[in-house]
PDB file of C-alpha atoms and ligand atoms in Angstrom:
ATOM      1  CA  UNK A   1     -13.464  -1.052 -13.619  1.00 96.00           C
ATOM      2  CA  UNK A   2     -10.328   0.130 -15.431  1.00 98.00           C
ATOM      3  CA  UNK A   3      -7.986   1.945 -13.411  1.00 98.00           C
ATOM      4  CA  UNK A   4      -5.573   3.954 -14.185  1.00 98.00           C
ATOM      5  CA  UNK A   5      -1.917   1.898 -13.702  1.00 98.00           C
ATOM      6  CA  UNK A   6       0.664   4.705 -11.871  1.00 98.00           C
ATOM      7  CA  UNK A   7       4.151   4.953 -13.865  1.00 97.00           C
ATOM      8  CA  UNK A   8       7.626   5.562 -13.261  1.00 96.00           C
ATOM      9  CA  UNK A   9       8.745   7.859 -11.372  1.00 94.00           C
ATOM     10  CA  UNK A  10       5.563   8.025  -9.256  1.00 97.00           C
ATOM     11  CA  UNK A  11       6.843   7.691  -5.707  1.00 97.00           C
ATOM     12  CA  UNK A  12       3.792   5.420  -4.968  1.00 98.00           C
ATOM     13  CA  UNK A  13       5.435   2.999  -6.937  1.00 98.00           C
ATOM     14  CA  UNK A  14       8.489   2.702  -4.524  1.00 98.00           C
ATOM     15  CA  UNK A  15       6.431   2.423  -1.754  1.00 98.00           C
ATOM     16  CA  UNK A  16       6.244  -1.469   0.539  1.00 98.00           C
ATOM     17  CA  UNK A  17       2.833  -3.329   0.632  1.00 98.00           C
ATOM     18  CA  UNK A  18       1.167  -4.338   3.495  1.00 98.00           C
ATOM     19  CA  UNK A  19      -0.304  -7.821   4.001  1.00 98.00           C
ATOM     20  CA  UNK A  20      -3.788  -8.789   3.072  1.00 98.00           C
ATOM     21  CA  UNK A  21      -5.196  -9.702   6.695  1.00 97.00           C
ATOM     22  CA  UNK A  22      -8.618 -10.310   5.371  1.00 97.00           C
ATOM     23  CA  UNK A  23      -9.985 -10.858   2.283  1.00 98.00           C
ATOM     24  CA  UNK A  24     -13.911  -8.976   1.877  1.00 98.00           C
ATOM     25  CA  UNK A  25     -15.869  -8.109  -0.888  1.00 98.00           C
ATOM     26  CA  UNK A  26     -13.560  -4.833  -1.140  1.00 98.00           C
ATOM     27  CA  UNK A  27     -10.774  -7.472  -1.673  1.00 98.00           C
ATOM     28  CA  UNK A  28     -12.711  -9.043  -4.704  1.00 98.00           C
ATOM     29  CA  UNK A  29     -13.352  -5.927  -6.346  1.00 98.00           C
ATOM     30  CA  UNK A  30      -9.832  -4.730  -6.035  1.00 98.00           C
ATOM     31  CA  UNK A  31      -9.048  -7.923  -7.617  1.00 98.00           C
ATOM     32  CA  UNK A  32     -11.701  -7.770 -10.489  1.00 98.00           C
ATOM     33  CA  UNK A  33     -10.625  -4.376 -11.353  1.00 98.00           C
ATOM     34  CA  UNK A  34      -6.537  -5.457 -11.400  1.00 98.00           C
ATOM     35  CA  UNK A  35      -7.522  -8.299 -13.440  1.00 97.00           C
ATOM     36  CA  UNK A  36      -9.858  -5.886 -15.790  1.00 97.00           C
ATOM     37  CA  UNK A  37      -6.973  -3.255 -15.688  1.00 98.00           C
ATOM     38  CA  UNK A  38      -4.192  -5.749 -16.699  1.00 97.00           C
ATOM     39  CA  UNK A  39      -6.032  -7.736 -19.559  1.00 96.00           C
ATOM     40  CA  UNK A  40      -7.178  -4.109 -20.772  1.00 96.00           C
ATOM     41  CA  UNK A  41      -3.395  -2.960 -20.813  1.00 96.00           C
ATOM     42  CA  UNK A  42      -2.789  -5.715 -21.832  1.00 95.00           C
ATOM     43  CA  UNK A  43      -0.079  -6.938 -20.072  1.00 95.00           C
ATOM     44  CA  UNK A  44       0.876 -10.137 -18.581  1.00 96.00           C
ATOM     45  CA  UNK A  45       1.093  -9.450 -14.700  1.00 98.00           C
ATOM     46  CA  UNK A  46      -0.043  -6.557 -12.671  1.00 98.00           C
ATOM     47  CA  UNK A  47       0.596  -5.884  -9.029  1.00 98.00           C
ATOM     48  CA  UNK A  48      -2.076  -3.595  -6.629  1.00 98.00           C
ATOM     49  CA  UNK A  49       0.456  -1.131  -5.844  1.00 98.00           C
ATOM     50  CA  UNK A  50       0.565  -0.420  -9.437  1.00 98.00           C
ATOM     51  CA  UNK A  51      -2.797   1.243  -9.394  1.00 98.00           C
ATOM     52  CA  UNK A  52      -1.926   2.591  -6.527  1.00 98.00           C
ATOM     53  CA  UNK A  53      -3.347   0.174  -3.576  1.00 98.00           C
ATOM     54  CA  UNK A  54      -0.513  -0.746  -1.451  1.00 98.00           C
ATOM     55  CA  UNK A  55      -1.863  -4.673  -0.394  1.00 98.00           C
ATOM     56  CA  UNK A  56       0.317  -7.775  -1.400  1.00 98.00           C
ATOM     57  CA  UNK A  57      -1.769  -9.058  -4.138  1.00 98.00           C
ATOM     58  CA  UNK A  58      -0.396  -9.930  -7.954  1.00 98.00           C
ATOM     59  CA  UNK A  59      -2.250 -10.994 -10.734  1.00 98.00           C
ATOM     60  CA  UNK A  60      -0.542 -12.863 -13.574  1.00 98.00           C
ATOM     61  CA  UNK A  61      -1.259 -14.584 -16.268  1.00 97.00           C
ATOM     62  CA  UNK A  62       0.935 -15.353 -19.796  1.00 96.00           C
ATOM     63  CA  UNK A  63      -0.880 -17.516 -21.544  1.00 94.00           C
ATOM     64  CA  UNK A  64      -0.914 -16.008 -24.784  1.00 85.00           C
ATOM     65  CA  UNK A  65      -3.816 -14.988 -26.954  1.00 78.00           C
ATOM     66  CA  UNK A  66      -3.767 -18.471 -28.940  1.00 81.00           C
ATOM     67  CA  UNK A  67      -4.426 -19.856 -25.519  1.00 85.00           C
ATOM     68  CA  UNK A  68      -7.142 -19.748 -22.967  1.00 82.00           C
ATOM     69  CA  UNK A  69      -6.803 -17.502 -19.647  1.00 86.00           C
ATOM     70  CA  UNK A  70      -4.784 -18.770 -17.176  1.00 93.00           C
ATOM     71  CA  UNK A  71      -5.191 -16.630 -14.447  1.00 97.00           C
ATOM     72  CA  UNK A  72      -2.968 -16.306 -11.216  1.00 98.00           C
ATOM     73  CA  UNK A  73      -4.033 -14.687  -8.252  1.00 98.00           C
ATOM     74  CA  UNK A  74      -2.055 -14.406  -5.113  1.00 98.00           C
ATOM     75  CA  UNK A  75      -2.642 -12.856  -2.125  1.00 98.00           C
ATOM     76  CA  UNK A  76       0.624 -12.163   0.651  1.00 98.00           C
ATOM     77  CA  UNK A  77       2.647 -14.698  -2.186  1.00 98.00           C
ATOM     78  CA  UNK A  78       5.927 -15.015  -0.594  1.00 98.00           C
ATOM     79  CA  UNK A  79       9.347 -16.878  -2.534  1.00 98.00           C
ATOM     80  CA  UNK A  80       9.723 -20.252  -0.443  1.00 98.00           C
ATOM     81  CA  UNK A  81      12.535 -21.579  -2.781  1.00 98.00           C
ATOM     82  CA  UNK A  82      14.431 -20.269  -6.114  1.00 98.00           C
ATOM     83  CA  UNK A  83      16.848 -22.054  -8.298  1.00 98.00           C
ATOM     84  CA  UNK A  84      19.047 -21.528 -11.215  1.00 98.00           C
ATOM     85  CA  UNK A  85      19.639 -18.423 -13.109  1.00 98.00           C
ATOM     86  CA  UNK A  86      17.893 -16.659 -16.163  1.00 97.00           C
ATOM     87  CA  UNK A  87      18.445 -13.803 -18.104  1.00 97.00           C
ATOM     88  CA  UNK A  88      15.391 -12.356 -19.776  1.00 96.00           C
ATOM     89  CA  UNK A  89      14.079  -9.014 -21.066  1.00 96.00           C
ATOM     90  CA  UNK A  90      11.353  -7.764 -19.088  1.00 97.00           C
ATOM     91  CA  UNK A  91       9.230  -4.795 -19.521  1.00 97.00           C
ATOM     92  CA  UNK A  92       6.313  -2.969 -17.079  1.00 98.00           C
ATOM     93  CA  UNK A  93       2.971  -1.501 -17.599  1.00 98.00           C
ATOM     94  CA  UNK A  94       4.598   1.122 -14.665  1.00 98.00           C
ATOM     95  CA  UNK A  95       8.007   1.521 -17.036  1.00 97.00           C
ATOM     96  CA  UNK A  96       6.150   1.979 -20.661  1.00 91.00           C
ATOM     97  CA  UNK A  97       8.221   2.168 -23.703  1.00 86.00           C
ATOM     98  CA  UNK A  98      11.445   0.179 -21.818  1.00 93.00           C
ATOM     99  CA  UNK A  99      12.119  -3.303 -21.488  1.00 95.00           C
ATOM    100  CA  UNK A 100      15.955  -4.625 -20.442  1.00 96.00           C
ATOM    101  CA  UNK A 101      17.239  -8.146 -19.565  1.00 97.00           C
ATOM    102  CA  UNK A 102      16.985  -8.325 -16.112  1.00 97.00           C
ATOM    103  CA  UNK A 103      18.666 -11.357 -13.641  1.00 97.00           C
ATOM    104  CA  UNK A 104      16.351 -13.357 -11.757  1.00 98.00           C
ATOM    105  CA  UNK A 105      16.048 -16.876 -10.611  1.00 98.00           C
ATOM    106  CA  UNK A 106      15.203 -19.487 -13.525  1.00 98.00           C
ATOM    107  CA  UNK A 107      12.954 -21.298 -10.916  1.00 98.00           C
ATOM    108  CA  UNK A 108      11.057 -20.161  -7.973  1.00 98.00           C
ATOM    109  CA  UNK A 109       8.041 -22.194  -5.304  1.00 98.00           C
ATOM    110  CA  UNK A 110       5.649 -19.352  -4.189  1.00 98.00           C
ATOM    111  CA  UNK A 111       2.965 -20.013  -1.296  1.00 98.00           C
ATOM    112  CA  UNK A 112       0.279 -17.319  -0.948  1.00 98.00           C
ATOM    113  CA  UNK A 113      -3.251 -17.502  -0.593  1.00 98.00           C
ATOM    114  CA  UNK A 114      -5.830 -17.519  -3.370  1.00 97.00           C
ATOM    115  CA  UNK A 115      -9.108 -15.530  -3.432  1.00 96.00           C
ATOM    116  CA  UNK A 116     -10.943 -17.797  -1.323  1.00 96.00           C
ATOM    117  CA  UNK A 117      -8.164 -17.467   1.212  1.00 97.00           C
ATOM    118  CA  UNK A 118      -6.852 -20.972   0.389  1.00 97.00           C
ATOM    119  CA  UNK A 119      -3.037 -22.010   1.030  1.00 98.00           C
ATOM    120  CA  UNK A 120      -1.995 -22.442  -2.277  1.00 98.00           C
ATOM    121  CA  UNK A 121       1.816 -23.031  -3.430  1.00 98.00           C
ATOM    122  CA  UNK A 122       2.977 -22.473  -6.917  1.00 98.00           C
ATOM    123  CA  UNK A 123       5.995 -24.085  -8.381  1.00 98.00           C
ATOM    124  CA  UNK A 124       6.881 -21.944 -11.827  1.00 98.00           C
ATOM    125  CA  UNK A 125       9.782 -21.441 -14.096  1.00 97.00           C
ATOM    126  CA  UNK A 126      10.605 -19.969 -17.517  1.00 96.00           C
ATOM    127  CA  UNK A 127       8.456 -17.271 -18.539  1.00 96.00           C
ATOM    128  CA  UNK A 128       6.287 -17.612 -15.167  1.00 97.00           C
ATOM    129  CA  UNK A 129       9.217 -17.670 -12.421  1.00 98.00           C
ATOM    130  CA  UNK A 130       9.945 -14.400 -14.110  1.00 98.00           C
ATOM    131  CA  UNK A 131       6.512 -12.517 -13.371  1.00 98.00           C
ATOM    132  CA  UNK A 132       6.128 -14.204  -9.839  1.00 98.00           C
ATOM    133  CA  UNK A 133       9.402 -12.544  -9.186  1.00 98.00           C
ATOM    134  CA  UNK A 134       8.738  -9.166 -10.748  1.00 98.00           C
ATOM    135  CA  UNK A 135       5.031  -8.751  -9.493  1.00 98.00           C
ATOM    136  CA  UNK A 136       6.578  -9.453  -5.626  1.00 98.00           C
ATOM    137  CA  UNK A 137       9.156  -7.288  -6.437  1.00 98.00           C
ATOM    138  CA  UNK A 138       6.138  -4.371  -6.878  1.00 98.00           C
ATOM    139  CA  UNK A 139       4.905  -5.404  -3.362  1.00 98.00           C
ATOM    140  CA  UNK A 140       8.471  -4.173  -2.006  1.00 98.00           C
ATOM    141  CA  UNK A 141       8.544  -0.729  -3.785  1.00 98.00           C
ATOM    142  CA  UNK A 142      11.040  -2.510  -6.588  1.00 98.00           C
ATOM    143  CA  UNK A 143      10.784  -2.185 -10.093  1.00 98.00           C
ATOM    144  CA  UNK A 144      12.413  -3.961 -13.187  1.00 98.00           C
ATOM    145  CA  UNK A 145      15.196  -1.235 -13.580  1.00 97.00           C
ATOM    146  CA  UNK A 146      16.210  -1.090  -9.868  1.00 97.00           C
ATOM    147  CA  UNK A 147      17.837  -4.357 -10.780  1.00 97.00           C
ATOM    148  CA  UNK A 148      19.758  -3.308 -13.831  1.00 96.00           C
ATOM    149  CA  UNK A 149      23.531  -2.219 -13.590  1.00 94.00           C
ATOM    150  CA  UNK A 150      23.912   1.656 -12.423  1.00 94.00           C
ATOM    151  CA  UNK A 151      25.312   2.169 -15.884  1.00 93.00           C
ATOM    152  CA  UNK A 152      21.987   1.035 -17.442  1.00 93.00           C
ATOM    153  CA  UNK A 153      19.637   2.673 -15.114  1.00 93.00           C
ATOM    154  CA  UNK A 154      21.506   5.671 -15.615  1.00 94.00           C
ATOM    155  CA  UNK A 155      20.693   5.578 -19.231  1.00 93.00           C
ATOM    156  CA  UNK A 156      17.201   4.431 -18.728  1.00 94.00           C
ATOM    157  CA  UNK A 157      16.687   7.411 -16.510  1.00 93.00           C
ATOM    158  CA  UNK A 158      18.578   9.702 -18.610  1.00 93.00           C
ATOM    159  CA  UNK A 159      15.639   8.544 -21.314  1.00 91.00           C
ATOM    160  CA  UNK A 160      12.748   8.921 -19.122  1.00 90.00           C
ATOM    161  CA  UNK A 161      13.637  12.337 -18.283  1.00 90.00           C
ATOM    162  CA  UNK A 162      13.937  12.768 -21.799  1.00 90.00           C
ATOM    163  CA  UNK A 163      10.600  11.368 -22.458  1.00 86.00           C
ATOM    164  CA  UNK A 164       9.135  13.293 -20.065  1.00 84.00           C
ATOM    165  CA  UNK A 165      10.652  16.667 -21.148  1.00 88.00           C
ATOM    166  CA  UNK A 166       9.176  15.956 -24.840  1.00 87.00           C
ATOM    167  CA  UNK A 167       5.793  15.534 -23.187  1.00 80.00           C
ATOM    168  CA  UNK A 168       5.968  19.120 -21.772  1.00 77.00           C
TER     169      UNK A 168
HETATM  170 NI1   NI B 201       5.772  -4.494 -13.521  1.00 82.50          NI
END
């Protein structure tokens, strides 16, 4: 099932995650429908708080669409190690119609657990270091733009108030 993915500035967005202590067949649904929700969107990672279920799970997957699916799931995925630097502009399916270069780690190992609850440990970097990064960051209440300089955000927020006057 699609569902519907909250946006900025819902305050369920800011909110911490709790830790997946077991995973049930309400686990694998909530997955499915992420999955479902983020391929619909599309979009290229999608984290549970986004639709508004506040459990440390992330889905991701950037394989393009001249490639098979390569899908990600992690379940409690914590940063073991990060490395380097990178600089690249980032947008969310929470933040629509804004994407920014945002400062993150060019490398990152992340251990988690898939959806059979199976230790797994992911070593990424480029494009995929990036959304391992931002989908935790969702799992902490943290979006995109909470890591931009406060003169930026301050325009970005001076534009989504904008935005959301015009909608009015
Ligand atoms: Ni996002």
């Amino acid at each position: 099932m699609i569902r519907t993915i909250l946006t900025y500035p819902n305050p369920e967005l800011k909110k911490k995650s709790s830790p997946v202590t077991i995973i049930t067949d309400a686990t694998r649904e909530l997955v499915r429908d992420m999955v479902e929700t983020m391929y619909a969107a599309p979009g290229v990672g999608l984290a549970a708080p986004q639709i508004g279920v506040h459990q440390r799970i992330i889905a991701i997957d950037i394989s393009d669409k001249s490639e098979p699916p390569d899908l990600i799931i992690a379940i409690n995925p914590v940063i073991v190690h990060a490395e380097g630097e990178s600089y690249e502009e980032e947008g969310c399916l929470s933040v629509p119609s804004y994407a920014a270069n945002v400062k993150r780690h060019a490398g990152v190992i992340v251990k988690g657990l898939d959806l059979d609850g199976s230790e797994r440990t992911w070593k990424a970097d480029g494009l995929l270091a990036v959304a391992f990064q931002h989908e935790i960051d969702h799992l902490d209440g943290l979006l995109f733009v909470d890591h931009l300089s406060t003169l930026k955000r301050e325009l970005f927020q001076r534009k989504a108030r904008k935005a959301a006057e015009e909608m009015q």
